[in-house]
Amino acid sequence: MKKAILFLTATFLFSVTSLAQTGLDAVLPVRGLAIAAPQPEHVDEFIDFIREVLIPLKVNTLVLRVDYNYQYESHPELRNEDALSKADVKKLVAACREGNIRIIPQLNLLGHQSWAESLGNLLQHYPEFDETPQVDMPEDYQWPNDDGLYCKSYCPLHPDVHDVVFALVDELLEVFEADAFHAGMDEVFYLGDDRCPRCAGRDKAELFAGEVTRIHNHLAAQNKELWIWGDRLLDGKTTGLGMWEASMNQTYRAIDLIPKDVVINDWHYTRAAPTAPYFATKGFRVVTCPWRIADVATEQLKQMLLYREHAPPEMKDRFAGMMQTVWSGAKTFMDQYHGRISSENPRGGDQVATFKALFEEIGKLDVPDR
Ligand SMILES: [Zn+2]
């Protein structure tokens, strides 16, 4: 009897899920592209790209890396010189709405506060937020270097940093009419520095989890979702995944310290590492993210579908889907896509070929409901 009830309950839950999602959405809920927001002069071309490429390919999620490419009103000092206006953003929002594409704006929080020789706008204007003020920006950036400088971080325990960054987050949510925000948070190498008066000696997993939780809570209070990259939550040593796509700086225990409704973007670019089940088993929704190797992307898609097929109903939708990442500007990607410039990556592979291969396979899944 108990078994029968359980079976009926499971069937009922299954049909509710089926009702909620039909067609391709039921097969692969998230079909994403993560790319830099276009420069103002390329907004119209990008809108054509949304209409002519993304919508027909059934892309339904667009993570746009905005960072300081927006004319913030709360902190105009943080705008890039050339930045998107409110009108530009509203055009993007309208184009995405035509194709039911969900836009998730991104601003890198915690890490990625510098790139190569350039300090990001936040630390340029608020040097007191720098986790490692003793590290000078190099004239000619090289990796590796004596400072272990990849990107600067802000100090998550600085008492004033959140007033500034949350004002920007709230502006992005409003102007993009978004129900989710992407905080980046990948490759945070500078964290809990021995010379930071606030962080020195603290547990790095707790520092990382504290910052994720703080951002999550700020968003949850407005009924908005937090998306982050997953690398800091994986143990780079035990998995063999290393210091980039996983953590060698002791942050990985944060996986058990952060809220379960944070959406994890699990990126692996050169191999289809089987880490999605780890996140899903812990209770997180996980989106697998390829970049430049087409075979890796199609293999990751196969795995994602396999996990969805075999998972219990409670777990199935935590295997949320796939998101292609593009690590060039939007204009470069559009030029590459249309064959105006080469898209071959000097390190091997090709982000356009990967995007096309992934969405060609996704297109084959779009069978009418039986
Ligand atoms: Zn600090």
PDB file of C-alpha atoms and ligand atoms in Angstrom, residues 129-132 154-158 191-193 195-200 207, ligand 1:
ATOM      1  CA  PHE A 129      38.658  47.833  -0.966  1.00  0.00           C
ATOM      2  CA  ASP A 130      41.763  46.083  -2.378  1.00  0.00           C
ATOM      3  CA  GLU A 131      42.475  42.763  -0.606  1.00  0.00           C
ATOM      4  CA  THR A 132      46.177  43.056  -1.535  1.00  0.00           C
ATOM      5  CA  TYR A 154      38.103  43.114  -3.163  1.00  0.00           C
ATOM      6  CA  CYS A 155      38.169  42.455   0.568  1.00  0.00           C
ATOM      7  CA  PRO A 156      34.852  40.764   1.421  1.00  0.00           C
ATOM      8  CA  LEU A 157      35.128  42.011   5.016  1.00  0.00           C
ATOM      9  CA  HIS A 158      35.629  45.677   4.168  1.00  0.00           C
ATOM     10  CA  LEU A 191      41.338  35.690  -0.572  1.00  0.00           C
ATOM     11  CA  GLY A 192      42.066  35.817   3.155  1.00  0.00           C
ATOM     12  CA  ASP A 193      45.458  37.388   2.485  1.00  0.00           C
ATOM     13  CA  ARG A 195      48.416  40.983   5.192  1.00  0.00           C
ATOM     14  CA  CYS A 196      44.741  41.959   5.152  1.00  0.00           C
ATOM     15  CA  PRO A 197      43.930  43.367   8.605  1.00  0.00           C
ATOM     16  CA  ARG A 198      40.399  41.941   8.410  1.00  0.00           C
ATOM     17  CA  CYS A 199      40.857  38.595   6.650  1.00  0.00           C
ATOM     18  CA  ALA A 200      44.297  37.378   7.789  1.00  0.00           C
ATOM     19  CA  LEU A 207      35.313  33.736   3.668  1.00  0.00           C
TER      20      LEU A 207
HETATM   21 ZN    ZN B   1      40.293  41.203   3.543  1.00  0.00          ZN
END
